Amino acid sequence: MQIVFMNRLSRMSGIDQEVYAQLWIGEEEGIWNLGWREFSEQGDSPDSIWYEGSSWNEMLCVYRHELAVKMGEGYRPLIEGIFHEEESLTNRNQEQLKLQYYSEQYGNETVYEELCAWRRGKASSERKAPYILASNRLLRLLSAFLPHTTEELLQIPGVGEAKATQFGMDWLAILSAAPRERNFPLNWVHEVIHEDLFSSWLYKQKEIKYKKQLERLRLHRLLLQGIESGLGLEQLKGETQVGRRELLEAVEELEKDGYSVDKLIRFELEAMPQSEQDAVWKAYGELGDVFLKPVLHKVYGENFTAAEGLDGYYERLRLIRIRFRREQTAKLGLATNF
């Protein structure tokens, strides 16, 4: 096997003992191997094989995820730039991440729960998904720094003029009632953060990010294999242990990436009358393809209900939309060439 990459890492174990490790990538006849080996005074540990297979992209995802785990445990590399990605934190991003880190460590849980309760009520009354109103991260930031004025509210990352105008009075009513130990501006945060703990937290965020990427990559691979084998959504759900909604989102991503998913679309639309498919296609042409509900109402009526629920109808609308968008992209390409 030919070693194509190797790096040495170390971390402190106990008071004075330093533990070393070696990370390597090898290749032999188109098969990639990714491994980890630790060295200590007690002797070398056997190799841990993180990946063995033919996919460079999957190997790279495994590499980044497992490495983030190790660096979250305190390992640091001899050679920097070990994640092999074009990504660097600007000073602004660094400061925002420190605010996020602080909010996760020192947030006021009582206030956070009050903000969550507000979000649930607001989402219900406006019939919107809660995360559209405010993310958990934003509510954590609010609960930790407790802005008492609109000017202070606007210093929280994720709060712009629109959100401050729309929800500011509601938030401030909750936040102003809570006592706080520190004031604005928030330039004191970096002084109270332990840099080593913050670094470990950053690697934990990378671990979460790369785990999601790896899961997405493996889901796409299983989907492509299943589609090629002629499986439908219900069978793919069993194969992947993923819900139908998430499967459809992944199918749409595959289409955007240039993979053919038409075999699955034909399978799922086989029982749908062509006249009904044509009506959906026409509605997309008239109303656009961004929102599904107007298309549903156009085709089936404003007050349409179904005993079996509307999920199946929305699934078919999304599948037809994939074809519609593909054709529009092809037409745009032809127009551009001319």
Coordinates of C-alpha atoms in Angstrom, one line a residue, residues 21-303:
A21 CA -1.0 9.6 17.4
Q22 CA -0.5 9.1 13.7
L23 CA -3.1 9.6 11.1
W24 CA -2.6 8.2 7.6
I25 CA -4.2 7.7 4.2
G26 CA -3.1 5.0 1.9
E27 CA -4.1 3.7 -1.5
E28 CA -3.7 0.4 -3.2
E29 CA -5.3 -0.6 -6.6
G30 CA -8.0 2.1 -6.3
I31 CA -8.9 1.2 -2.7
W32 CA -8.5 4.0 -0.1
N33 CA -7.5 3.2 3.5
L34 CA -7.7 5.6 6.3
G35 CA -6.3 4.8 9.7
W36 CA -5.3 6.0 13.2
R37 CA -2.6 4.7 15.5
E38 CA -1.8 5.9 19.1
F39 CA 1.6 5.8 20.8
S40 CA 2.2 6.0 24.6
E41 CA 4.6 4.9 27.2
Q42 CA 2.5 1.7 27.6
G43 CA 3.2 0.8 23.9
D44 CA 1.6 1.3 20.5
S45 CA -2.1 0.6 20.0
P46 CA -3.2 -1.4 17.0
D47 CA -4.4 0.5 14.0
S48 CA -7.9 1.8 13.9
I49 CA -9.2 1.5 10.4
W50 CA -11.6 4.4 9.9
Y51 CA -12.4 3.7 6.2
E52 CA -11.6 1.2 3.5
G53 CA -13.3 1.6 0.1
S54 CA -13.2 3.1 -3.3
S55 CA -14.9 6.4 -2.8
W56 CA -12.6 9.4 -2.2
N57 CA -15.5 11.6 -1.2
E58 CA -16.8 9.2 1.4
M59 CA -13.2 8.7 2.7
L60 CA -12.7 12.4 3.0
C61 CA -16.0 12.8 4.9
V62 CA -15.0 10.0 7.3
Y63 CA -11.6 11.6 7.7
R64 CA -12.9 15.0 8.6
H65 CA -15.6 13.6 11.0
E66 CA -13.3 11.3 12.9
L67 CA -10.5 13.9 13.0
A68 CA -12.9 16.4 14.5
V69 CA -13.8 13.9 17.2
K70 CA -10.1 13.4 18.0
M71 CA -9.4 17.1 18.1
G72 CA -12.4 17.7 20.3
E73 CA -10.7 15.2 22.7
G74 CA -7.6 17.5 22.8
Y75 CA -5.4 16.2 20.0
R76 CA -3.5 18.9 18.0
P77 CA -1.7 18.3 14.7
L78 CA 2.0 18.8 13.9
I79 CA 1.0 20.2 10.5
E80 CA -1.8 22.7 10.4
G81 CA -4.6 22.9 7.7
I82 CA -5.3 19.2 8.5
F83 CA -9.0 19.4 7.5
H84 CA -8.1 20.0 3.9
E85 CA -10.9 22.5 3.2
E86 CA -11.0 26.0 1.9
E87 CA -12.3 27.5 5.1
S88 CA -11.0 30.2 7.4
L89 CA -12.7 32.1 10.2
T90 CA -12.8 35.9 9.8
N91 CA -12.5 38.0 12.9
R92 CA -16.2 38.7 12.7
N93 CA -17.1 35.0 12.5
Q94 CA -14.7 34.2 15.3
E95 CA -16.4 36.8 17.6
Q96 CA -19.9 35.5 16.7
L97 CA -18.9 31.9 17.4
K98 CA -17.5 33.0 20.8
L99 CA -20.9 34.6 21.6
Q100 CA -22.6 31.4 20.6
Y101 CA -20.2 29.3 22.7
Y102 CA -20.8 31.6 25.7
S103 CA -24.5 31.4 25.3
E104 CA -24.5 27.6 25.3
Q105 CA -22.4 27.6 28.5
Y106 CA -24.1 30.4 30.4
G107 CA -27.6 30.9 29.1
N108 CA -30.4 31.6 31.4
E109 CA -32.5 28.4 31.2
T110 CA -35.6 29.9 32.6
V111 CA -35.6 32.7 30.1
Y112 CA -34.8 30.3 27.3
E113 CA -37.8 28.2 28.2
E114 CA -40.0 31.3 28.2
L115 CA -38.7 32.3 24.7
C116 CA -39.4 28.7 23.5
A117 CA -42.9 29.0 24.9
W118 CA -43.4 32.3 23.1
R119 CA -42.1 30.8 19.8
R120 CA -44.5 27.8 20.1
G121 CA -47.5 30.2 20.6
K122 CA -46.4 32.5 17.8
A123 CA -45.8 29.7 15.4
S124 CA -49.2 28.2 16.2
S125 CA -51.1 31.5 15.7
E126 CA -49.2 32.4 12.5
R127 CA -49.3 28.8 11.2
K128 CA -45.5 28.8 10.6
A129 CA -42.8 26.4 11.5
P130 CA -41.1 27.5 14.8
Y131 CA -37.6 27.6 13.3
I132 CA -38.7 30.1 10.7
L133 CA -39.5 32.6 13.5
A134 CA -36.3 32.1 15.5
S135 CA -33.7 29.3 15.7
N136 CA -32.6 27.6 19.0
R137 CA -29.3 29.3 18.6
L138 CA -30.8 32.8 18.5
L139 CA -33.0 32.1 21.5
R140 CA -29.9 30.8 23.4
L141 CA -28.1 34.1 22.5
L142 CA -31.0 36.1 23.8
S143 CA -31.3 34.2 27.0
A144 CA -27.6 34.6 27.7
F145 CA -27.0 38.3 27.0
L146 CA -30.5 39.6 27.9
P147 CA -30.8 42.7 25.8
H148 CA -33.0 45.3 27.4
T149 CA -33.4 47.8 24.5
T150 CA -33.8 47.6 20.7
E151 CA -30.2 49.0 20.3
E152 CA -28.9 46.1 22.4
L153 CA -31.1 43.6 20.6
L154 CA -29.5 44.6 17.3
Q155 CA -26.1 43.6 18.6
I156 CA -27.2 40.0 18.8
P157 CA -26.1 37.9 15.8
G158 CA -29.1 36.9 13.8
V159 CA -31.2 39.8 14.8
G160 CA -31.7 42.3 12.0
E161 CA -34.0 45.3 11.6
A162 CA -36.8 43.1 10.3
K163 CA -36.8 40.7 13.3
A164 CA -36.3 43.5 15.8
T165 CA -39.4 45.3 14.3
Q166 CA -41.5 42.1 14.1
F167 CA -40.7 40.4 17.4
G168 CA -38.6 42.9 19.4
M169 CA -41.3 44.1 21.7
D170 CA -42.3 40.5 22.6
W171 CA -38.7 39.5 23.3
L172 CA -37.8 42.6 25.3
A173 CA -40.9 42.0 27.5
I174 CA -39.4 38.7 28.5
L175 CA -35.8 39.7 28.6
S176 CA -36.1 42.9 30.5
A177 CA -37.7 41.1 33.4
A178 CA -34.6 39.1 34.0
P179 CA -31.7 40.5 36.0
R180 CA -28.3 40.5 34.3
E181 CA -24.7 40.6 35.6
R182 CA -23.0 42.1 32.5
N183 CA -24.0 44.9 30.1
F184 CA -23.6 45.8 26.5
P185 CA -21.5 46.1 24.3
L186 CA -20.4 42.4 24.3
N187 CA -16.7 43.0 23.8
W188 CA -16.1 41.5 27.3
V189 CA -17.0 38.0 26.1
H190 CA -13.6 37.0 24.7
E191 CA -12.0 37.9 28.1
V192 CA -14.0 35.4 30.1
I193 CA -13.7 32.5 27.6
H194 CA -11.1 29.8 28.1
E195 CA -9.4 29.5 24.7
D196 CA -8.7 25.7 25.0
L197 CA -12.3 25.0 25.9
F198 CA -13.5 27.2 23.1
S199 CA -11.2 25.4 20.6
S200 CA -12.5 22.0 21.7
W201 CA -16.1 23.3 21.3
L202 CA -15.2 24.5 17.8
Y203 CA -14.0 21.0 16.9
K204 CA -17.3 19.6 18.3
Q205 CA -19.2 21.9 15.9
K206 CA -17.0 20.5 13.1
E207 CA -17.8 17.0 14.2
I208 CA -21.5 17.6 14.0
K209 CA -21.1 19.3 10.6
Y210 CA -19.1 16.5 9.1
K211 CA -21.3 13.8 10.6
K212 CA -24.2 15.4 8.8
Q213 CA -22.2 15.5 5.5
L214 CA -21.2 11.9 5.9
E215 CA -24.8 10.8 6.6
R216 CA -26.0 12.7 3.6
L217 CA -23.3 11.2 1.4
R218 CA -24.2 7.6 2.5
L219 CA -27.9 8.3 2.1
H220 CA -27.4 9.5 -1.5
R221 CA -25.4 6.4 -2.3
L222 CA -28.1 4.1 -0.9
L223 CA -30.7 6.1 -2.8
L224 CA -28.9 5.8 -6.1
Q225 CA -28.5 2.1 -5.6
G226 CA -32.1 1.6 -4.7
I227 CA -33.4 3.8 -7.6
E228 CA -31.3 1.8 -10.0
S229 CA -32.7 -1.4 -8.6
G230 CA -36.3 -0.1 -9.2
L231 CA -37.3 0.5 -5.6
G232 CA -40.1 2.9 -4.7
L233 CA -40.2 5.4 -1.8
E234 CA -41.7 3.0 0.7
Q235 CA -39.1 0.4 -0.1
L236 CA -36.3 3.0 0.1
K237 CA -37.7 4.1 3.4
G238 CA -37.1 0.5 4.7
E239 CA -33.7 0.3 3.2
T240 CA -32.5 3.7 4.5
Q241 CA -34.5 4.0 7.8
V242 CA -35.3 7.5 6.7
G243 CA -38.8 9.1 6.5
R244 CA -40.4 9.7 3.1
R245 CA -40.2 13.5 3.5
E246 CA -36.4 13.4 4.0
L247 CA -36.1 10.9 1.2
L248 CA -37.8 13.3 -1.2
E249 CA -35.5 16.1 -0.1
A250 CA -32.5 13.9 -0.8
V251 CA -34.0 12.9 -4.2
E252 CA -34.3 16.6 -5.1
E253 CA -30.7 17.1 -4.1
L254 CA -29.6 14.3 -6.3
E255 CA -31.4 15.8 -9.2
K256 CA -29.7 19.2 -8.6
D257 CA -26.4 17.4 -8.5
G258 CA -27.0 16.0 -12.0
Y259 CA -28.1 12.4 -11.1
S260 CA -31.0 10.8 -12.8
V261 CA -33.9 10.0 -10.6
D262 CA -36.5 9.6 -13.3
K263 CA -36.8 5.8 -12.7
L264 CA -38.2 6.6 -9.2
I265 CA -40.5 9.3 -10.5
R266 CA -42.0 6.9 -13.1
F267 CA -42.5 4.3 -10.4
E268 CA -44.2 6.7 -8.1
L269 CA -46.4 8.4 -10.7
E270 CA -47.5 5.2 -12.5
A271 CA -50.9 5.2 -10.9
M272 CA -51.5 8.9 -11.4
P273 CA -53.6 9.7 -14.4
Q274 CA -51.8 11.5 -17.2
S275 CA -54.5 14.2 -17.3
E276 CA -53.9 14.9 -13.6
Q277 CA -50.1 15.1 -14.2
D278 CA -50.7 17.5 -17.1
A279 CA -52.9 19.7 -14.9
V280 CA -50.1 19.9 -12.3
W281 CA -47.6 20.7 -15.0
K282 CA -49.8 23.5 -16.3
A283 CA -50.3 24.9 -12.8
Y284 CA -46.5 25.1 -12.3
G285 CA -46.3 27.0 -15.6
E286 CA -48.9 29.5 -14.5
L287 CA -48.0 29.9 -10.8
G288 CA -44.3 29.1 -10.6
D289 CA -42.7 26.2 -8.9
V290 CA -41.6 27.7 -5.5
F291 CA -44.7 26.9 -3.4
L292 CA -46.7 23.7 -3.6
K293 CA -50.0 24.8 -1.9
P294 CA -51.1 27.2 -4.6
V295 CA -50.5 24.4 -7.2
L296 CA -52.5 21.9 -5.1
H297 CA -55.4 24.3 -4.8
K298 CA -55.3 25.1 -8.5
V299 CA -55.4 21.5 -9.5
Y300 CA -57.8 20.1 -6.9
G301 CA -59.7 23.1 -5.6
E302 CA -59.4 25.5 -2.7
N303 CA -61.2 23.3 -0.2

